[in-house]
Structure formats: structure tokens, C-alpha cells
GROMACS .gro file of C-alpha atoms in nm:
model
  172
    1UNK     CA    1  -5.522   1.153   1.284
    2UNK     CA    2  -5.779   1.202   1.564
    3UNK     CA    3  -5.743   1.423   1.869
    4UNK     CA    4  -5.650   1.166   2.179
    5UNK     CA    5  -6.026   1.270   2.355
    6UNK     CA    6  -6.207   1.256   2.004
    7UNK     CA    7  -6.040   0.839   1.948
    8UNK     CA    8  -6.077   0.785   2.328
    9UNK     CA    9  -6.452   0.856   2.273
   10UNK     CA   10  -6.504   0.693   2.006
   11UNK     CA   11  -6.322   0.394   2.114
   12UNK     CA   12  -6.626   0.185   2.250
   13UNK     CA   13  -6.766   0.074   1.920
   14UNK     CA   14  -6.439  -0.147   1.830
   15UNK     CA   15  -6.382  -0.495   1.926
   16UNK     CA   16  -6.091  -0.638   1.754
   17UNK     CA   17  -6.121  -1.035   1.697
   18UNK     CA   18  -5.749  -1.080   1.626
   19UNK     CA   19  -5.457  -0.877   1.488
   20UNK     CA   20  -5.195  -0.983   1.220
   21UNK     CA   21  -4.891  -0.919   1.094
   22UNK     CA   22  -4.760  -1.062   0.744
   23UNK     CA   23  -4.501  -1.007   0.492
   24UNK     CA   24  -4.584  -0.978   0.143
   25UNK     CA   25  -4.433  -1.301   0.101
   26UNK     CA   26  -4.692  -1.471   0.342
   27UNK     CA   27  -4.491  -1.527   0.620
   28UNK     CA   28  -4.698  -1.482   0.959
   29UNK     CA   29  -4.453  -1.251   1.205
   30UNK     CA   30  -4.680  -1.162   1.463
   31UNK     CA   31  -5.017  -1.255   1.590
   32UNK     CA   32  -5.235  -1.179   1.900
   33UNK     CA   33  -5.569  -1.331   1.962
   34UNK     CA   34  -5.838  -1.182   2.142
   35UNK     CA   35  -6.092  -1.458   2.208
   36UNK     CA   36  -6.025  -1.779   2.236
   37UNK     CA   37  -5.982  -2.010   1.907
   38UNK     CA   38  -5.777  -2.401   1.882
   39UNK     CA   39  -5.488  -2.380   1.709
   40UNK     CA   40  -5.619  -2.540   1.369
   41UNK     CA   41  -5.873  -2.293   1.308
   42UNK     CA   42  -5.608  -2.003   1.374
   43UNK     CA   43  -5.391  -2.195   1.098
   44UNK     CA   44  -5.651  -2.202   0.878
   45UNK     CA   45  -5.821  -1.851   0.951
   46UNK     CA   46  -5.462  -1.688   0.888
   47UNK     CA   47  -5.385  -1.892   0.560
   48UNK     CA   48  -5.711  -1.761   0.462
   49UNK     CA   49  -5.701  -1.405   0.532
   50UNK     CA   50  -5.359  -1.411   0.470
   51UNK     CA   51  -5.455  -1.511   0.107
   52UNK     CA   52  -5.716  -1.319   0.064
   53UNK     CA   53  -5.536  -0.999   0.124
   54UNK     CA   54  -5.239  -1.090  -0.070
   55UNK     CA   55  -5.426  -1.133  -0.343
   56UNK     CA   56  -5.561  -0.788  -0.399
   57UNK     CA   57  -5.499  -0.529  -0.575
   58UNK     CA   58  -5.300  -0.204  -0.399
   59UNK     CA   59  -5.627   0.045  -0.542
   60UNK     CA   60  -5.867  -0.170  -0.342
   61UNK     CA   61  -6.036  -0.030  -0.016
   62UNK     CA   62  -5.834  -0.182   0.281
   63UNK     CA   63  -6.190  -0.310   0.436
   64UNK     CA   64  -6.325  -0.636   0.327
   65UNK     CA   65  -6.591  -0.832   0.466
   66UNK     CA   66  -6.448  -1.191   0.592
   67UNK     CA   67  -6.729  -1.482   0.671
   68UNK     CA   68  -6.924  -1.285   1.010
   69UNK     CA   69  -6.658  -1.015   1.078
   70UNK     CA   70  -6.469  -0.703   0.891
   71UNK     CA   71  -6.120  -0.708   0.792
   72UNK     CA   72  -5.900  -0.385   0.816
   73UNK     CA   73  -5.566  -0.411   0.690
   74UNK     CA   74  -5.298  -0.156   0.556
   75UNK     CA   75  -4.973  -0.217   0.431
   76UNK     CA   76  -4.609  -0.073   0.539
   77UNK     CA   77  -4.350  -0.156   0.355
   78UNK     CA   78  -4.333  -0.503   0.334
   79UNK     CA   79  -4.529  -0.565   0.630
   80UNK     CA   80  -4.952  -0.587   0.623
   81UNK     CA   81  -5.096  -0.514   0.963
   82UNK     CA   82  -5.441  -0.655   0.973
   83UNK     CA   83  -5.722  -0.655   1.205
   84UNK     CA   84  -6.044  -0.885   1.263
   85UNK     CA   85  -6.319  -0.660   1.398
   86UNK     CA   86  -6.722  -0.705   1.416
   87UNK     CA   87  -6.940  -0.578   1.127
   88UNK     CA   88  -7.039  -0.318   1.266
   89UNK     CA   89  -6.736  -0.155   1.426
   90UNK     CA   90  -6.609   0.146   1.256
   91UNK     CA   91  -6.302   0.061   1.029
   92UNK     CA   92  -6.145   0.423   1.018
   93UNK     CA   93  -6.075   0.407   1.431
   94UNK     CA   94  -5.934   0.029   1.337
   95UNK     CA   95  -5.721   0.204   1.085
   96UNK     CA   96  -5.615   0.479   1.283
   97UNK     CA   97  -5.555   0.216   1.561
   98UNK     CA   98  -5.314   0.007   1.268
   99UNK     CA   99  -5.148   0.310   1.187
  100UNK     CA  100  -5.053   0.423   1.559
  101UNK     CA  101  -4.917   0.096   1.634
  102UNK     CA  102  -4.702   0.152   1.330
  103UNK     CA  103  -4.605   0.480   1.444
  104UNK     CA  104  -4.505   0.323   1.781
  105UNK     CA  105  -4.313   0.061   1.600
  106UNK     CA  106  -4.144   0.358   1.399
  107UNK     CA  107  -4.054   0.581   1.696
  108UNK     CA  108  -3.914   0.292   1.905
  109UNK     CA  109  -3.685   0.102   1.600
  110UNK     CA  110  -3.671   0.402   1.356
  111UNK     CA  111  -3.864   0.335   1.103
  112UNK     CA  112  -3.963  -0.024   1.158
  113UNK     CA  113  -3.876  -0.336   0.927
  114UNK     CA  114  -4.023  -0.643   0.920
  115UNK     CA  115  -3.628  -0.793   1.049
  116UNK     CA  116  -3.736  -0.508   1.361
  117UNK     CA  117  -4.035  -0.772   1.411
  118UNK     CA  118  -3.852  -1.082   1.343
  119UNK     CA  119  -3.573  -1.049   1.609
  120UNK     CA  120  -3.771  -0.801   1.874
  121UNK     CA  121  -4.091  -0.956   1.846
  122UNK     CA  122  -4.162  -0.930   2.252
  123UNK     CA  123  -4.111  -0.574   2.211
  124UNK     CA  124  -4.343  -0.563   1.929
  125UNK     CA  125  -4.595  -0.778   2.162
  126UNK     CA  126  -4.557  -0.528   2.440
  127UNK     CA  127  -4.619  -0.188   2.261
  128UNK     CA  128  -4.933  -0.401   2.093
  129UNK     CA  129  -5.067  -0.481   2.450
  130UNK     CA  130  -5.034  -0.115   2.542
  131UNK     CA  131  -5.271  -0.032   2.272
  132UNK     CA  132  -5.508  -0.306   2.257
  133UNK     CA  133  -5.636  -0.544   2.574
  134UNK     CA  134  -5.892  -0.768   2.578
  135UNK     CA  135  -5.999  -0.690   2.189
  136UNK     CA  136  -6.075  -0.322   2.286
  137UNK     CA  137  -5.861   0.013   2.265
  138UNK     CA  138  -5.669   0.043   2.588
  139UNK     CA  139  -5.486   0.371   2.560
  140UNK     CA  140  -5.454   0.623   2.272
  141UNK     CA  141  -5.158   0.838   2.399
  142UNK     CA  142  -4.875   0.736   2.191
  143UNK     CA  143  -4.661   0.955   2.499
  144UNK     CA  144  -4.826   0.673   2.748
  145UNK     CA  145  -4.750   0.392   2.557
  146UNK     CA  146  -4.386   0.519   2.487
  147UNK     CA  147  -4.346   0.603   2.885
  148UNK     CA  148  -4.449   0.232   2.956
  149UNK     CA  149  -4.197   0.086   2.672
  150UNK     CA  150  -3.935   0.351   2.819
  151UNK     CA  151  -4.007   0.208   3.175
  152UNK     CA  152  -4.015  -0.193   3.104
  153UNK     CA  153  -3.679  -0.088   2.890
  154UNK     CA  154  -3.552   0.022   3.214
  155UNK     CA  155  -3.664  -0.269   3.437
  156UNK     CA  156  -3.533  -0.531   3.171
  157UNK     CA  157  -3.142  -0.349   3.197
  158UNK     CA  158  -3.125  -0.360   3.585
  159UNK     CA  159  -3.251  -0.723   3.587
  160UNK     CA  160  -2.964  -0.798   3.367
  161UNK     CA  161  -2.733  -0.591   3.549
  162UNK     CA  162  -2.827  -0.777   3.872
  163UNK     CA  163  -2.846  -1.142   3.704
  164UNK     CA  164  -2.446  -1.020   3.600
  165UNK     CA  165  -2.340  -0.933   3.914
  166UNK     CA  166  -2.476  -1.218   4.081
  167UNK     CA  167  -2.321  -1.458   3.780
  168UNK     CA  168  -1.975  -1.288   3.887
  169UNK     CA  169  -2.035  -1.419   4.246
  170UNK     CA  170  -2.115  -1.741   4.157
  171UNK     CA  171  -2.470  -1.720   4.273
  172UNK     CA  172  -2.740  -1.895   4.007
   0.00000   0.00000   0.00000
């Protein structure tokens, strides 16, 4: 993996389109757009891509070009994590990007599954948008992001500690 300085650097040339998550099966479990796209054309750039990677075979190279962008995908376990990014942009930092949001995932579930996604996907949403804002690389320190997932951990418990005690006094 790169040093944090050496990805931070690099960082600039990437502008991610969209990122998806998929089960081998097909089944969409997470997506986060970065420019704006209707709803139709989402459905039918997923099913597409979606598709398309299935489709493959495992010894392919995880880059394919897709219509006017790049795709960058890599599979764990049953999950694919794929990203959208310009022609241009340098796949390996999209990769490495891929695999530290995996790594995230892994450190904060233990070894992430896609049921992980499924029935924490805000959480899943949250470490993403630590990473990634905008399309571009926000932060590279996996320590930062885990801080900031630590601290909205935090600030979710004493909002439902307070919501509790003011249920037990009858306030709404």
C-alpha cells in the first residue's frame, strides 16, 4: 500500500464518477453518486456495469474501459466494490482507494460481510464519505477516518441515551 504523503500526493489525478457495491448475485447494496444523474440512467448504468463485471472472468485485469470513463473494481468475498473514474485517472490509487475502504469496513465490523452492509449500511455510507467527497480523495489516514467513525459512534449513543431519558419523563 502507499505511504499516507506518497497517496495524498498523488491524489489529484482521481475523480471518481460513482462508487458501487454488488453481490455476486447482482444485488446492488450500496451506491454513492458523485455528479448528478436521474434515476433511470443510474438504473440502467448499474444493470450495465453490474453485468458487465459479473460476467468476467476472475484472471481478468480489474480495469475495463466503460462508454467515456474507466471502471475499477475488485472483489471481496462476495461483495465487488467498483468505481467509475475518468480515462485518464490512475486506476492503481482507485484500487488502493477500494481496498482501504475495505480495510475500514474490516476494522470497524471484523472482517466485513455483505449482511455487515445490508443491515449497517449508514455506517458503511459514513466511513465512504470520510474517504471520498465530492468524487475526489478526501483523507487517506485510515487512523482519521476511524477517529471520525469512533466520534459519530459516540455522538449517536448519548443522543439515544438522552432521547431515553426524556421518553421516561414523558417528554416527546
Amino acid at each position: 500500500p502507499f505511504h499516507h504523503s506518497l497517496w495524498r500526493a498523488c491524489s489529484v489525478y482521481v475523480m471518481i464518477h460513482y462508487m458501487l457495491l454488488f453481490s455476486r448475485q447482482g444485488k446492488l447494496r450500496l451506491q454513492k453518486w458523485y455528479q448528478a444523474i436521474t434515476q433511470r440512467d443510474k438504473k440502467r448504468i448499474t444493470r450495465e456495469i453490474v453485468s458487465t463485471v459479473l460476467s468476467r472472468k476472475s484472471k481478468l485485469c480489474n480495469f475495463l474501459e466503460w462508454k467515456d470513463l474507466k471502471i475499477v473494481y475488485k472483489r471481496y468475498a462476495s461483495l465487488y466494490f467498483c468505481a467509475a473514474i475518468d480515462k485518464d485517472d490512475n486506476e492503481l490509487i482507485t484500487l488502493e482507494l477500494i481496498h482501504r475502504y475495505v480495510e475500514l469496513l474490516d476494522k470497524y465490523f471484523g472482517s466485513v460481510c455483505e449482511l455487515d452492509i445490508i443491515f449497517n449500511f449508514e455506517k458503511a455510507y459514513f466511513m465512504l464519505d470520510e474517504l471520498v467527497l465530492g468524487g475526489e480523495i478526501q483523507e487517506t489516514s485510515k487512523k482519521n477516518v476511524v477517529k471520525a467513525i469512533a466520534a459519530q459512534d459516540l455522538m449517536q449513543e448519548e443522543t439515544e441515551a438522552i432521547r431515553g431519558v426524556l421518553d421516561e419523563m414523558g417528554i416527546p
